[in-house]
Amino acid sequence: MLSKVLGRTAVVAACVGLSVTLTTGTAAASTSQARGAVTWLAAQAHDDGGFGDAGLTADAIFAFVSADAGSQYTAAAVEFLSDRSVLDGYIGTAEAGFRAPQTAKILLAAQAAGADVTDFGGVNLEAALRGLEGTDGRFSGVLAQQLSVLVLARSDQGVSSAAVDALAGMQCDDGGYSWSTTGGACTGDVDFTAYALAGLLAAGEGVASERALNWLESVQGESGGFTAGFPGAPENSNSTGLAAGALASGGRQAAADKAVAFVLSLQQGCDAPADEQGGIAYDASGFQPGNAIMATAQSVTGLTGEFLDTLDFSDDTAELPGLDCGSETTPPRVRRPTPPAARWLSCRSPVPP
């Protein structure tokens, strides 16, 4: 999130998660659990269609589209993001300057939802982002490079080879990606590497992406989980969900399945309170609703096989089936007042919050 990465807060509420063992070939089962997760996520929506701020609202769109469910919530979230009071405060303006990572993230949300990227709240998001690319193909930082390559590779016009080469050149010697814009003697970070892979794979790059996939597999825990890149970080659902999606997109299905199983071990099952069922805890210490919103949203794209590079709204439905707990009911809608201003999130993520 540019220069504002915050450490994830400790999850202290004790709650029993749903333990699920996933093996290769059980994608349908994890997709079902993903739809249970977005059913819980839908209940966290604010009255204005957003999820508290622009970045988290974009994450929610990725989750709904990846799960092919809750299309009405996707539409409401798009309407929230396209409000100029929200949009300008997040991506900037033509007059004051656009922010590359934030602009790329909203462009990805618009692409995923099938919105008009050339007239999103009156802003041509694609043109705004392309205008930030340097003559050497560089955007302003690693995160900007990763997300920009991803969304431009998904566009009709495509991404420049210079931008892809610049992203490949930011790879650490160990094969991962970090904050470094020069690559070399840096230490890979799971979240950054997953986002880099989304861009590299979308652009069809085969060398740096293979090294990044190898690095991801090398740092995966015995449990299948991944840790975030800060001291003392636990294995967590955010990083693991992102890694699972990148591994699956890169053809590393066995490692992806292990990661999915770890994420699902943190999902609140049918024994949990009704207003928690389907939600995904940040880590094994317990379920905390505040952290669980981001944890759930960022985990879902790793559960379905529809990662950031392949998000597609065309087969989405309004259905929100919830977990299969022997009941047709879904978690109750929690009406949350819209906050007066955007807030930073407590969960660490390299993507703009």
Short mmCIF file of C-alpha atoms in Angstrom, two decimals:
data_model
loop_
_atom_site.label_atom_id
_atom_site.label_comp_id
_atom_site.label_asym_id
_atom_site.label_seq_id
_atom_site.Cartn_x
_atom_site.Cartn_y
_atom_site.Cartn_z
CA MET A 1 0.00 0.00 0.00
CA LEU A 2 2.68 2.38 -1.15
CA SER A 3 4.37 3.80 1.98
CA LYS A 4 1.56 3.05 4.37
CA VAL A 5 1.85 -0.67 5.08
CA LEU A 6 0.66 -1.38 8.58
CA GLY A 7 1.38 -4.43 10.66
CA ARG A 8 -1.55 -6.76 11.02
CA THR A 9 -2.96 -6.60 14.48
CA ALA A 10 -3.02 -9.73 16.61
CA VAL A 11 -6.20 -11.73 16.42
CA VAL A 12 -7.26 -12.39 19.97
CA ALA A 13 -10.85 -13.61 19.86
CA ALA A 14 -11.00 -17.36 20.44
CA CYS A 15 -13.20 -19.25 18.00
CA VAL A 16 -13.18 -22.72 16.51
CA GLY A 17 -12.57 -22.81 12.75
CA LEU A 18 -13.70 -25.42 10.26
CA SER A 19 -10.95 -27.90 9.49
CA VAL A 20 -11.03 -29.13 5.90
CA THR A 21 -8.60 -31.45 4.14
CA LEU A 22 -8.28 -30.60 0.46
CA THR A 23 -6.58 -32.72 -2.17
CA THR A 24 -6.02 -32.28 -5.89
CA GLY A 25 -9.24 -32.54 -7.84
CA THR A 26 -11.49 -31.08 -5.16
CA ALA A 27 -11.84 -27.62 -6.69
CA ALA A 28 -15.62 -27.85 -6.54
CA ALA A 29 -15.49 -28.29 -2.76
CA SER A 30 -13.28 -25.24 -2.26
CA THR A 31 -15.48 -23.20 -4.62
CA SER A 32 -18.47 -24.12 -2.46
CA GLN A 33 -16.58 -22.95 0.63
CA ALA A 34 -15.65 -19.76 -1.22
CA ARG A 35 -19.32 -19.05 -1.86
CA GLY A 36 -19.95 -19.55 1.83
CA ALA A 37 -17.19 -17.03 2.48
CA VAL A 38 -18.65 -14.37 0.20
CA THR A 39 -22.07 -14.92 1.74
CA TRP A 40 -20.52 -13.87 5.05
CA LEU A 41 -18.68 -11.03 3.31
CA ALA A 42 -21.90 -9.72 1.78
CA ALA A 43 -23.34 -9.36 5.26
CA GLN A 44 -20.54 -6.92 6.09
CA ALA A 45 -21.42 -4.47 3.32
CA HIS A 46 -22.30 -0.92 4.32
CA ASP A 47 -25.53 0.75 3.28
CA ASP A 48 -23.73 2.61 0.48
CA GLY A 49 -22.47 -0.63 -1.09
CA GLY A 50 -18.91 -0.19 0.10
CA PHE A 51 -16.90 -2.03 2.71
CA GLY A 52 -15.55 0.95 4.62
CA ASP A 53 -12.98 2.27 2.17
CA ALA A 54 -12.10 2.03 -1.49
CA GLY A 55 -9.29 -0.51 -1.24
CA LEU A 56 -11.20 -3.03 0.80
CA THR A 57 -14.24 -2.54 -1.41
CA ALA A 58 -12.11 -3.46 -4.43
CA ASP A 59 -10.92 -6.58 -2.56
CA ALA A 60 -14.55 -7.51 -1.97
CA ILE A 61 -15.29 -7.18 -5.69
CA PHE A 62 -12.41 -9.54 -6.46
CA ALA A 63 -13.89 -12.04 -4.01
CA PHE A 64 -17.45 -11.90 -5.36
CA VAL A 65 -16.30 -12.21 -8.96
CA SER A 66 -13.89 -15.04 -8.14
CA ALA A 67 -16.69 -16.96 -6.40
CA ASP A 68 -19.13 -16.23 -9.27
CA ALA A 69 -21.65 -15.14 -6.65
CA GLY A 70 -23.29 -12.05 -5.18
CA SER A 71 -23.38 -10.07 -8.42
CA GLN A 72 -25.72 -7.52 -6.84
CA TYR A 73 -23.07 -6.78 -4.22
CA THR A 74 -20.46 -6.38 -6.94
CA ALA A 75 -22.72 -3.85 -8.68
CA ALA A 76 -23.31 -1.94 -5.45
CA ALA A 77 -19.57 -1.90 -4.72
CA VAL A 78 -18.85 -0.54 -8.20
CA GLU A 79 -21.38 2.21 -7.65
CA PHE A 80 -19.66 3.08 -4.37
CA LEU A 81 -16.22 3.21 -5.98
CA SER A 82 -17.38 5.31 -8.93
CA ASP A 83 -18.66 8.06 -6.64
CA ARG A 84 -16.18 10.88 -7.24
CA SER A 85 -15.95 11.71 -3.55
CA VAL A 86 -14.60 8.20 -3.02
CA LEU A 87 -12.70 7.78 -6.27
CA ASP A 88 -10.80 11.07 -6.25
CA GLY A 89 -9.75 10.66 -2.65
CA TYR A 90 -8.29 7.26 -3.44
CA ILE A 91 -6.68 7.43 -6.89
CA GLY A 92 -6.11 11.19 -7.11
CA THR A 93 -7.16 13.48 -9.93
CA ALA A 94 -5.81 14.62 -13.28
CA GLU A 95 -5.10 18.02 -11.80
CA ALA A 96 -3.33 16.82 -8.66
CA GLY A 97 -1.89 13.66 -10.20
CA PHE A 98 -3.04 10.06 -10.19
CA ARG A 99 -1.57 7.48 -7.83
CA ALA A 100 -0.41 4.46 -9.82
CA PRO A 101 -1.03 1.56 -7.39
CA GLN A 102 -4.45 2.84 -6.37
CA THR A 103 -5.46 3.63 -9.95
CA ALA A 104 -4.39 0.14 -11.04
CA LYS A 105 -6.33 -1.51 -8.22
CA ILE A 106 -9.57 0.32 -9.09
CA LEU A 107 -8.98 -0.44 -12.76
CA LEU A 108 -8.72 -4.14 -11.86
CA ALA A 109 -11.96 -3.92 -9.89
CA ALA A 110 -13.69 -2.25 -12.85
CA GLN A 111 -12.33 -4.86 -15.28
CA ALA A 112 -13.37 -7.71 -13.02
CA ALA A 113 -16.88 -6.33 -12.63
CA GLY A 114 -17.36 -5.57 -16.31
CA ALA A 115 -17.62 -1.82 -15.73
CA ASP A 116 -16.61 0.78 -18.32
CA VAL A 117 -12.93 1.45 -17.59
CA THR A 118 -12.90 4.41 -19.97
CA ASP A 119 -15.70 6.19 -18.08
CA PHE A 120 -15.62 5.10 -14.47
CA GLY A 121 -17.25 7.90 -12.52
CA GLY A 122 -16.21 10.16 -15.38
CA VAL A 123 -12.56 9.00 -15.28
CA ASN A 124 -10.79 7.06 -18.00
CA LEU A 125 -8.94 4.73 -15.65
CA GLU A 126 -6.90 2.99 -18.32
CA ALA A 127 -5.73 6.25 -19.89
CA ALA A 128 -4.90 7.64 -16.46
CA LEU A 129 -2.73 4.63 -15.67
CA ARG A 130 -1.02 4.51 -19.06
CA GLY A 131 -0.11 8.16 -18.60
CA LEU A 132 1.93 7.21 -15.53
CA GLU A 133 4.22 4.77 -17.37
CA GLY A 134 7.73 6.05 -17.90
CA THR A 135 9.56 5.81 -21.20
CA ASP A 136 11.50 2.90 -19.71
CA GLY A 137 8.29 1.05 -18.90
CA ARG A 138 8.50 1.83 -15.18
CA PHE A 139 5.76 2.91 -12.82
CA SER A 140 6.36 4.47 -9.41
CA GLY A 141 7.52 1.50 -7.32
CA VAL A 142 7.27 -2.27 -7.15
CA LEU A 143 3.62 -2.39 -6.20
CA ALA A 144 2.70 0.06 -8.93
CA GLN A 145 4.67 -2.02 -11.43
CA GLN A 146 3.03 -5.27 -10.39
CA LEU A 147 -0.53 -4.04 -10.48
CA SER A 148 -0.05 -1.95 -13.61
CA VAL A 149 1.41 -4.86 -15.58
CA LEU A 150 -1.48 -7.02 -14.37
CA VAL A 151 -4.30 -4.71 -15.39
CA LEU A 152 -2.74 -3.54 -18.65
CA ALA A 153 -2.02 -7.12 -19.67
CA ARG A 154 -5.74 -7.79 -19.13
CA SER A 155 -6.74 -4.86 -21.36
CA ASP A 156 -7.49 -4.96 -25.09
CA GLN A 157 -4.48 -2.79 -25.89
CA GLY A 158 -2.15 -4.91 -23.78
CA VAL A 159 0.94 -4.06 -21.78
CA SER A 160 4.26 -2.81 -23.12
CA SER A 161 7.18 -5.22 -23.21
CA ALA A 162 9.21 -2.56 -21.42
CA ALA A 163 6.82 -2.64 -18.45
CA VAL A 164 7.00 -6.44 -18.26
CA ASP A 165 10.79 -6.36 -18.51
CA ALA A 166 10.93 -3.76 -15.74
CA LEU A 167 8.83 -5.97 -13.48
CA ALA A 168 11.01 -9.00 -14.22
CA GLY A 169 14.06 -6.88 -13.38
CA MET A 170 12.72 -6.11 -9.90
CA GLN A 171 12.95 -9.78 -8.88
CA CYS A 172 15.15 -10.62 -5.90
CA ASP A 173 18.03 -13.04 -6.36
CA ASP A 174 16.08 -15.61 -4.33
CA GLY A 175 13.24 -15.54 -6.89
CA GLY A 176 10.76 -13.64 -4.76
CA TYR A 177 9.71 -10.00 -4.83
CA SER A 178 9.90 -7.35 -2.12
CA TRP A 179 9.83 -3.55 -1.86
CA SER A 180 13.04 -3.32 -3.92
CA THR A 181 12.80 -1.57 -7.28
CA THR A 182 16.23 -2.83 -8.33
CA GLY A 183 15.97 -6.51 -7.45
CA GLY A 184 19.17 -8.30 -6.52
CA ALA A 185 20.05 -8.79 -2.88
CA CYS A 186 16.56 -8.41 -1.45
CA THR A 187 14.48 -10.94 0.45
CA GLY A 188 11.26 -12.16 -1.09
CA ASP A 189 7.87 -11.39 0.48
CA VAL A 190 4.92 -13.73 -0.11
CA ASP A 191 2.33 -11.05 -0.79
CA PHE A 192 4.53 -9.07 -3.17
CA THR A 193 5.54 -12.24 -4.97
CA ALA A 194 1.92 -13.31 -5.43
CA TYR A 195 0.97 -9.93 -6.92
CA ALA A 196 4.05 -9.98 -9.14
CA LEU A 197 3.07 -13.42 -10.37
CA ALA A 198 -0.41 -12.23 -11.23
CA GLY A 199 1.15 -9.59 -13.48
CA LEU A 200 3.83 -11.82 -14.96
CA LEU A 201 1.39 -14.64 -15.72
CA ALA A 202 -1.18 -12.27 -17.20
CA ALA A 203 1.56 -10.92 -19.49
CA GLY A 204 2.70 -14.40 -20.49
CA GLU A 205 6.19 -13.98 -19.02
CA GLY A 206 7.77 -17.38 -18.44
CA VAL A 207 11.21 -16.93 -16.88
CA ALA A 208 10.76 -14.63 -13.87
CA SER A 209 7.37 -16.23 -13.18
CA GLU A 210 8.91 -19.71 -12.99
CA ARG A 211 11.55 -18.49 -10.53
CA ALA A 212 8.86 -16.76 -8.45
CA LEU A 213 6.75 -19.92 -8.36
CA ASN A 214 9.78 -21.93 -7.24
CA TRP A 215 10.42 -19.41 -4.47
CA LEU A 216 6.81 -19.54 -3.27
CA GLU A 217 6.92 -23.30 -3.04
CA SER A 218 10.22 -23.14 -1.15
CA VAL A 219 8.79 -20.96 1.65
CA GLN A 220 5.48 -22.79 2.09
CA GLY A 221 5.05 -24.20 5.59
CA GLU A 222 4.39 -27.83 6.40
CA SER A 223 0.82 -26.82 7.22
CA GLY A 224 0.39 -25.42 3.71
CA GLY A 225 0.36 -21.86 5.07
CA PHE A 226 2.47 -18.81 4.30
CA THR A 227 3.65 -15.96 6.51
CA ALA A 228 3.59 -12.24 5.79
CA GLY A 229 6.88 -10.42 5.40
CA PHE A 230 7.29 -8.76 8.78
CA PRO A 231 9.07 -9.99 11.93
CA GLY A 232 7.06 -12.43 13.99
CA ALA A 233 4.29 -12.73 11.42
CA PRO A 234 2.17 -15.87 11.76
CA GLU A 235 1.02 -18.09 8.96
CA ASN A 236 -2.15 -16.34 7.86
CA SER A 237 -5.05 -16.57 5.46
CA ASN A 238 -4.34 -13.31 3.59
CA SER A 239 -0.86 -14.28 2.43
CA THR A 240 -1.81 -17.94 1.97
CA GLY A 241 -4.88 -17.15 -0.10
CA LEU A 242 -2.88 -14.89 -2.39
CA ALA A 243 -0.14 -17.50 -2.71
CA ALA A 244 -2.70 -20.24 -3.44
CA GLY A 245 -4.13 -18.23 -6.30
CA ALA A 246 -0.72 -17.49 -7.78
CA LEU A 247 0.40 -21.12 -7.46
CA ALA A 248 -2.77 -22.41 -9.12
CA SER A 249 -2.49 -19.88 -11.96
CA GLY A 250 1.12 -20.94 -12.44
CA GLY A 251 0.26 -24.63 -12.63
CA ARG A 252 1.61 -25.62 -9.19
CA GLN A 253 -1.61 -27.36 -8.19
CA ALA A 254 -0.29 -29.60 -5.41
CA ALA A 255 1.18 -26.64 -3.53
CA ALA A 256 -1.96 -24.61 -4.24
CA ASP A 257 -4.16 -27.38 -2.80
CA LYS A 258 -2.10 -27.44 0.40
CA ALA A 259 -2.49 -23.68 0.70
CA VAL A 260 -6.25 -23.90 0.13
CA ALA A 261 -6.54 -26.52 2.85
CA PHE A 262 -4.76 -24.18 5.26
CA VAL A 263 -7.12 -21.30 4.43
CA LEU A 264 -10.17 -23.50 4.86
CA SER A 265 -8.91 -24.58 8.27
CA LEU A 266 -9.46 -20.96 9.32
CA GLN A 267 -12.99 -20.70 7.91
CA GLN A 268 -15.77 -20.51 10.46
CA GLY A 269 -17.97 -23.54 10.08
CA CYS A 270 -21.47 -24.57 11.00
CA ASP A 271 -20.59 -24.77 14.70
CA ALA A 272 -19.71 -21.08 14.76
CA PRO A 273 -22.25 -18.35 15.61
CA ALA A 274 -24.58 -17.71 12.68
CA ASP A 275 -23.13 -14.25 12.02
CA GLU A 276 -19.62 -15.71 11.67
CA GLN A 277 -20.32 -18.79 9.54
CA GLY A 278 -18.34 -18.66 6.32
CA GLY A 279 -15.99 -15.92 7.45
CA ILE A 280 -12.26 -16.62 7.41
CA ALA A 281 -10.03 -15.75 10.35
CA TYR A 282 -6.68 -14.04 9.80
CA ASP A 283 -4.74 -16.70 11.69
CA ALA A 284 -5.11 -19.65 14.06
CA SER A 285 -5.44 -17.49 17.16
CA GLY A 286 -9.12 -16.90 16.48
CA PHE A 287 -11.83 -15.04 14.60
CA GLN A 288 -12.00 -11.25 14.82
CA PRO A 289 -14.62 -9.60 12.58
CA GLY A 290 -12.53 -6.52 11.81
CA ASN A 291 -9.54 -8.48 10.47
CA ALA A 292 -11.76 -11.15 9.00
CA ILE A 293 -13.22 -8.83 6.37
CA MET A 294 -9.88 -8.36 4.63
CA ALA A 295 -8.80 -11.93 5.39
CA THR A 296 -11.95 -13.32 3.79
CA ALA A 297 -11.85 -11.03 0.77
CA GLN A 298 -8.20 -11.71 -0.02
CA SER A 299 -8.48 -15.45 0.62
CA VAL A 300 -11.33 -16.18 -1.77
CA THR A 301 -9.37 -15.65 -5.00
CA GLY A 302 -7.09 -18.46 -3.85
CA LEU A 303 -9.95 -20.87 -3.21
CA THR A 304 -11.66 -20.88 -6.58
CA GLY A 305 -8.91 -21.07 -9.18
CA GLU A 306 -10.07 -17.69 -10.54
CA PHE A 307 -7.14 -15.54 -9.44
CA LEU A 308 -6.52 -11.85 -10.12
CA ASP A 309 -5.18 -12.53 -13.60
CA THR A 310 -8.33 -14.37 -14.70
CA LEU A 311 -11.19 -12.61 -12.87
CA ASP A 312 -14.27 -12.71 -15.10
CA PHE A 313 -17.76 -11.48 -14.24
CA SER A 314 -19.52 -13.12 -17.20
CA ASP A 315 -20.61 -16.23 -15.30
CA ASP A 316 -21.50 -14.51 -12.03
CA THR A 317 -24.92 -14.92 -10.45
CA ALA A 318 -26.78 -13.19 -7.64
CA GLU A 319 -26.88 -16.42 -5.65
CA LEU A 320 -25.35 -16.44 -2.17
CA PRO A 321 -25.79 -20.02 -0.97
CA GLY A 322 -23.80 -19.78 2.25
CA LEU A 323 -22.23 -22.83 3.86
CA ASP A 324 -24.05 -26.11 3.56
CA CYS A 325 -25.22 -26.41 7.16
CA GLY A 326 -28.46 -28.23 6.45
CA SER A 327 -30.41 -24.99 6.17
CA GLU A 328 -31.47 -22.73 3.34
CA THR A 329 -30.83 -19.67 5.46
CA THR A 330 -27.82 -17.45 5.02
CA PRO A 331 -26.07 -15.24 7.57
CA PRO A 332 -28.16 -12.18 8.46
CA ARG A 333 -27.38 -8.91 6.75
CA VAL A 334 -25.43 -6.68 9.11
CA ARG A 335 -26.29 -3.08 8.40
CA ARG A 336 -23.22 -0.98 9.04
CA PRO A 337 -23.21 2.82 8.96
CA THR A 338 -20.92 4.35 6.38
CA PRO A 339 -17.91 5.94 8.08
CA PRO A 340 -17.42 9.67 7.46
CA ALA A 341 -14.01 9.12 5.89
CA ALA A 342 -11.84 6.29 4.62
CA ARG A 343 -9.75 4.54 7.23
CA TRP A 344 -6.56 2.52 7.06
CA LEU A 345 -6.94 -1.18 7.70
CA SER A 346 -5.30 -3.08 10.52
CA CYS A 347 -4.40 -6.06 8.29
CA ARG A 348 -1.13 -5.75 6.42
CA SER A 349 -1.35 -6.04 2.67
CA PRO A 350 0.94 -4.60 0.01
CA VAL A 351 -2.04 -3.60 -2.09
CA PRO A 352 -3.34 -0.07 -1.43
CA PRO A 353 -5.97 -0.32 1.34
#
